[in-house]
PDB file of C-alpha atoms in Angstrom:
ATOM      1  CA  MET A   1      31.944 -67.698  23.930  1.00 46.00           C
ATOM      2  CA  PRO A   2      32.922 -67.223  27.406  1.00 52.00           C
ATOM      3  CA  GLY A   3      32.271 -63.598  28.554  1.00 52.00           C
ATOM      4  CA  PHE A   4      33.959 -61.198  30.866  1.00 52.00           C
ATOM      5  CA  LYS A   5      32.019 -60.545  34.027  1.00 53.00           C
ATOM      6  CA  ASP A   6      32.582 -57.178  35.822  1.00 53.00           C
ATOM      7  CA  PRO A   7      31.696 -57.417  39.368  1.00 53.00           C
ATOM      8  CA  ARG A   8      30.623 -53.693  39.546  1.00 54.00           C
ATOM      9  CA  HIS A   9      28.219 -53.876  36.736  1.00 53.00           C
ATOM     10  CA  GLY A  10      27.511 -57.297  35.879  1.00 51.00           C
ATOM     11  CA  ASP A  11      28.894 -57.120  32.252  1.00 50.00           C
ATOM     12  CA  ILE A  12      28.702 -60.265  30.374  1.00 52.00           C
ATOM     13  CA  LEU A  13      30.221 -60.593  26.768  1.00 51.00           C
ATOM     14  CA  GLY A  14      31.209 -56.802  26.931  1.00 51.00           C
ATOM     15  CA  ILE A  15      27.527 -55.545  27.429  1.00 50.00           C
ATOM     16  CA  THR A  16      27.268 -53.121  30.117  1.00 51.00           C
ATOM     17  CA  THR A  17      24.128 -52.732  32.308  1.00 53.00           C
ATOM     18  CA  MET A  18      23.945 -50.431  35.260  1.00 51.00           C
ATOM     19  CA  ASP A  19      22.576 -51.551  38.626  1.00 51.00           C
ATOM     20  CA  LYS A  20      19.212 -50.143  39.453  1.00 52.00           C
ATOM     21  CA  GLN A  21      20.525 -49.171  42.611  1.00 56.00           C
ATOM     22  CA  ASN A  22      23.193 -46.782  41.143  1.00 57.00           C
ATOM     23  CA  ARG A  23      20.944 -45.047  38.597  1.00 55.00           C
ATOM     24  CA  PRO A  24      19.827 -41.592  39.833  1.00 63.00           C
ATOM     25  CA  LYS A  25      15.954 -40.990  39.617  1.00 68.00           C
ATOM     26  CA  ILE A  26      14.342 -37.923  38.545  1.00 72.00           C
ATOM     27  CA  GLU A  27      11.778 -36.911  40.916  1.00 82.00           C
ATOM     28  CA  LYS A  28       8.323 -36.189  39.494  1.00 83.00           C
ATOM     29  CA  ASN A  29       8.212 -32.811  41.198  1.00 86.00           C
ATOM     30  CA  VAL A  30      11.116 -31.463  39.250  1.00 87.00           C
ATOM     31  CA  LEU A  31       9.830 -33.066  36.039  1.00 88.00           C
ATOM     32  CA  PHE A  32       6.580 -31.209  36.712  1.00 91.00           C
ATOM     33  CA  ILE A  33       8.031 -27.988  37.437  1.00 93.00           C
ATOM     34  CA  VAL A  34      10.394 -28.051  34.196  1.00 93.00           C
ATOM     35  CA  ALA A  35       7.231 -28.882  32.100  1.00 93.00           C
ATOM     36  CA  ALA A  36       5.181 -26.116  33.755  1.00 96.00           C
ATOM     37  CA  ILE A  37       7.976 -23.619  33.157  1.00 97.00           C
ATOM     38  CA  ALA A  38       8.334 -24.783  29.464  1.00 96.00           C
ATOM     39  CA  LEU A  39       4.614 -24.482  29.068  1.00 97.00           C
ATOM     40  CA  LEU A  40       4.744 -21.028  30.570  1.00 97.00           C
ATOM     41  CA  PHE A  41       7.361 -19.837  28.234  1.00 97.00           C
ATOM     42  CA  LEU A  42       5.578 -21.395  25.184  1.00 97.00           C
ATOM     43  CA  GLY A  43       2.344 -19.459  26.220  1.00 97.00           C
ATOM     44  CA  ALA A  44       4.275 -16.049  26.799  1.00 97.00           C
ATOM     45  CA  GLY A  45       5.963 -16.622  23.518  1.00 96.00           C
ATOM     46  CA  ALA A  46       2.414 -17.210  21.627  1.00 97.00           C
ATOM     47  CA  VAL A  47       0.840 -14.338  23.484  1.00 97.00           C
ATOM     48  CA  LEU A  48       3.780 -11.996  22.567  1.00 97.00           C
ATOM     49  CA  GLY A  49       3.760 -13.358  18.923  1.00 97.00           C
ATOM     50  CA  LEU A  50       0.048 -12.355  18.461  1.00 97.00           C
ATOM     51  CA  TRP A  51       0.374  -9.082  20.338  1.00 97.00           C
ATOM     52  CA  SER A  52       3.360  -8.164  18.125  1.00 97.00           C
ATOM     53  CA  ALA A  53       1.393  -9.227  14.837  1.00 97.00           C
ATOM     54  CA  LYS A  54      -1.577  -7.115  15.879  1.00 97.00           C
ATOM     55  CA  GLU A  55       0.592  -4.057  16.345  1.00 97.00           C
ATOM     56  CA  MET A  56       2.365  -4.579  13.163  1.00 97.00           C
ATOM     57  CA  ARG A  57      -0.839  -4.870  11.404  1.00 97.00           C
ATOM     58  CA  GLU A  58      -2.309  -1.663  12.879  1.00 97.00           C
ATOM     59  CA  LEU A  59       1.073   0.062  11.951  1.00 97.00           C
ATOM     60  CA  VAL A  60       0.942  -1.078   8.419  1.00 97.00           C
ATOM     61  CA  ALA A  61      -2.778  -0.086   7.982  1.00 97.00           C
ATOM     62  CA  GLY A  62      -1.938   3.312   9.411  1.00 96.00           C
ATOM     63  CA  GLN A  63       0.891   3.924   7.069  1.00 97.00           C
ATOM     64  CA  PHE A  64      -1.156   2.680   4.157  1.00 97.00           C
ATOM     65  CA  ASN A  65      -4.005   4.983   5.028  1.00 97.00           C
ATOM     66  CA  GLU A  66      -1.642   8.002   5.405  1.00 97.00           C
ATOM     67  CA  GLN A  67      -0.230   7.235   2.032  1.00 97.00           C
ATOM     68  CA  GLN A  68      -3.563   6.975   0.316  1.00 97.00           C
ATOM     69  CA  LEU A  69      -4.479  10.305   1.915  1.00 97.00           C
ATOM     70  CA  VAL A  70      -1.379  11.866   0.629  1.00 97.00           C
ATOM     71  CA  ILE A  71      -2.066  10.510  -2.876  1.00 97.00           C
ATOM     72  CA  ALA A  72      -5.657  11.629  -2.812  1.00 97.00           C
ATOM     73  CA  ARG A  73      -4.792  15.065  -1.611  1.00 97.00           C
ATOM     74  CA  HIS A  74      -2.250  15.457  -4.440  1.00 96.00           C
ATOM     75  CA  ALA A  75      -4.659  14.206  -7.055  1.00 95.00           C
ATOM     76  CA  SER A  76      -7.301  16.612  -5.714  1.00 95.00           C
ATOM     77  CA  ASN A  77      -4.746  19.626  -5.971  1.00 94.00           C
ATOM     78  CA  LEU A  78      -3.824  18.529  -9.401  1.00 89.00           C
ATOM     79  CA  ILE A  79      -7.564  18.356 -10.579  1.00 88.00           C
ATOM     80  CA  GLU A  80      -8.345  21.645  -9.091  1.00 91.00           C
ATOM     81  CA  ARG A  81      -5.314  23.311 -10.849  1.00 89.00           C
ATOM     82  CA  GLN A  82      -6.409  21.783 -14.132  1.00 86.00           C
ATOM     83  CA  MET A  83     -10.013  22.733 -13.658  1.00 86.00           C
ATOM     84  CA  HIS A  84      -8.835  26.387 -12.747  1.00 90.00           C
ATOM     85  CA  PHE A  85      -6.686  26.430 -15.851  1.00 87.00           C
ATOM     86  CA  LEU A  86      -9.381  25.132 -18.251  1.00 84.00           C
ATOM     87  CA  ARG A  87     -11.876  27.592 -16.649  1.00 87.00           C
ATOM     88  CA  LYS A  88      -9.457  30.570 -17.407  1.00 87.00           C
ATOM     89  CA  GLU A  89      -9.224  29.210 -21.057  1.00 83.00           C
ATOM     90  CA  LEU A  90     -12.974  29.239 -21.511  1.00 81.00           C
ATOM     91  CA  VAL A  91     -13.205  32.714 -20.108  1.00 85.00           C
ATOM     92  CA  TYR A  92     -10.389  33.805 -22.370  1.00 83.00           C
ATOM     93  CA  LEU A  93     -12.187  32.230 -25.439  1.00 78.00           C
ATOM     94  CA  ARG A  94     -15.511  33.692 -24.521  1.00 79.00           C
ATOM     95  CA  ASN A  95     -13.960  37.174 -24.185  1.00 80.00           C
ATOM     96  CA  GLU A  96     -12.383  36.579 -27.681  1.00 76.00           C
ATOM     97  CA  TRP A  97     -15.744  36.166 -29.242  1.00 72.00           C
ATOM     98  CA  ASP A  98     -17.338  38.938 -27.307  1.00 73.00           C
ATOM     99  CA  SER A  99     -14.865  41.466 -28.760  1.00 64.00           C
ATOM    100  CA  GLY A 100     -16.390  41.544 -32.255  1.00 65.00           C
ATOM    101  CA  GLU A 101     -18.252  39.779 -35.097  1.00 71.00           C
ATOM    102  CA  PHE A 102     -18.149  36.170 -35.577  1.00 69.00           C
ATOM    103  CA  ASP A 103     -15.589  34.970 -38.380  1.00 74.00           C
ATOM    104  CA  PRO A 104     -15.478  31.295 -38.866  1.00 74.00           C
ATOM    105  CA  GLU A 105     -11.878  31.194 -40.038  1.00 78.00           C
ATOM    106  CA  ASP A 106     -10.890  33.519 -37.107  1.00 77.00           C
ATOM    107  CA  SER A 107     -12.821  31.428 -34.718  1.00 76.00           C
ATOM    108  CA  GLU A 108     -10.953  28.184 -35.980  1.00 79.00           C
ATOM    109  CA  ARG A 109      -7.664  29.886 -35.458  1.00 82.00           C
ATOM    110  CA  LYS A 110      -8.469  30.962 -31.880  1.00 79.00           C
ATOM    111  CA  ILE A 111      -9.858  27.339 -31.074  1.00 78.00           C
ATOM    112  CA  GLN A 112      -6.797  25.765 -32.334  1.00 81.00           C
ATOM    113  CA  GLU A 113      -4.621  28.120 -30.372  1.00 82.00           C
ATOM    114  CA  ALA A 114      -6.589  27.385 -27.207  1.00 80.00           C
ATOM    115  CA  PHE A 115      -6.491  23.630 -28.150  1.00 79.00           C
ATOM    116  CA  HIS A 116      -2.599  23.697 -28.188  1.00 80.00           C
ATOM    117  CA  ARG A 117      -2.483  25.438 -24.814  1.00 81.00           C
ATOM    118  CA  VAL A 118      -4.810  22.835 -23.116  1.00 80.00           C
ATOM    119  CA  LEU A 119      -3.662  19.836 -24.965  1.00 78.00           C
ATOM    120  CA  GLU A 120      -1.259  18.693 -22.130  1.00 73.00           C
ATOM    121  CA  SER A 121      -4.116  18.789 -19.547  1.00 73.00           C
ATOM    122  CA  GLY A 122      -5.833  16.051 -21.281  1.00 74.00           C
ATOM    123  CA  VAL A 123      -8.353  18.086 -23.519  1.00 72.00           C
ATOM    124  CA  TRP A 124      -8.839  16.081 -26.760  1.00 71.00           C
ATOM    125  CA  LYS A 125     -11.381  18.171 -28.437  1.00 71.00           C
ATOM    126  CA  ILE A 126     -12.647  21.824 -28.513  1.00 65.00           C
ATOM    127  CA  GLU A 127     -15.943  22.392 -30.564  1.00 66.00           C
ATOM    128  CA  MET A 128     -18.486  25.251 -30.825  1.00 61.00           C
ATOM    129  CA  LYS A 129     -22.115  24.366 -30.431  1.00 63.00           C
ATOM    130  CA  ALA A 130     -24.785  27.034 -30.802  1.00 55.00           C
ATOM    131  CA  GLU A 131     -22.235  29.860 -30.056  1.00 55.00           C
ATOM    132  CA  ARG A 132     -20.940  28.197 -26.841  1.00 53.00           C
ATOM    133  CA  ILE A 133     -17.514  26.656 -26.660  1.00 53.00           C
ATOM    134  CA  THR A 134     -17.257  23.263 -25.036  1.00 56.00           C
ATOM    135  CA  LEU A 135     -14.088  21.436 -23.949  1.00 54.00           C
ATOM    136  CA  ARG A 136     -14.108  17.701 -24.359  1.00 59.00           C
ATOM    137  CA  HIS A 137     -11.598  16.382 -21.514  1.00 57.00           C
ATOM    138  CA  ALA A 138     -10.106  12.886 -21.620  1.00 56.00           C
ATOM    139  CA  ALA A 139     -11.901  11.992 -18.458  1.00 52.00           C
ATOM    140  CA  SER A 140     -15.352  12.749 -20.060  1.00 51.00           C
ATOM    141  CA  LYS A 141     -14.888  10.482 -23.036  1.00 48.00           C
TER     142      LYS A 141
END
């Protein structure tokens, strides 16, 4: 099949090819500068990424520690209040027995009343041993 030849490009059969003289050349210096700038941006991005990850890790750890401290203080205050309440109940029961003779039925009634008052604080048993009253707390099972 006879082809068409363009005198400017030397086309044969509709295929175009450029002359080597008309093609612009990229200088090696420009290519090197563009590559260096790209590497510089990649390095800066990596450094900034690592720095921000470190800062975020420190921030999250600090917030976690603050939350744990708040929780621990709250738990400590709650335990102190409960222990103060239980101590008051023991003193109350001791004063009840110091006021007169020992009557088993009356003692049982007093223990049951105290038990109902301290039931919500986790006490699961009140018993008398050798004329001493002890409280069994849920944490001491």
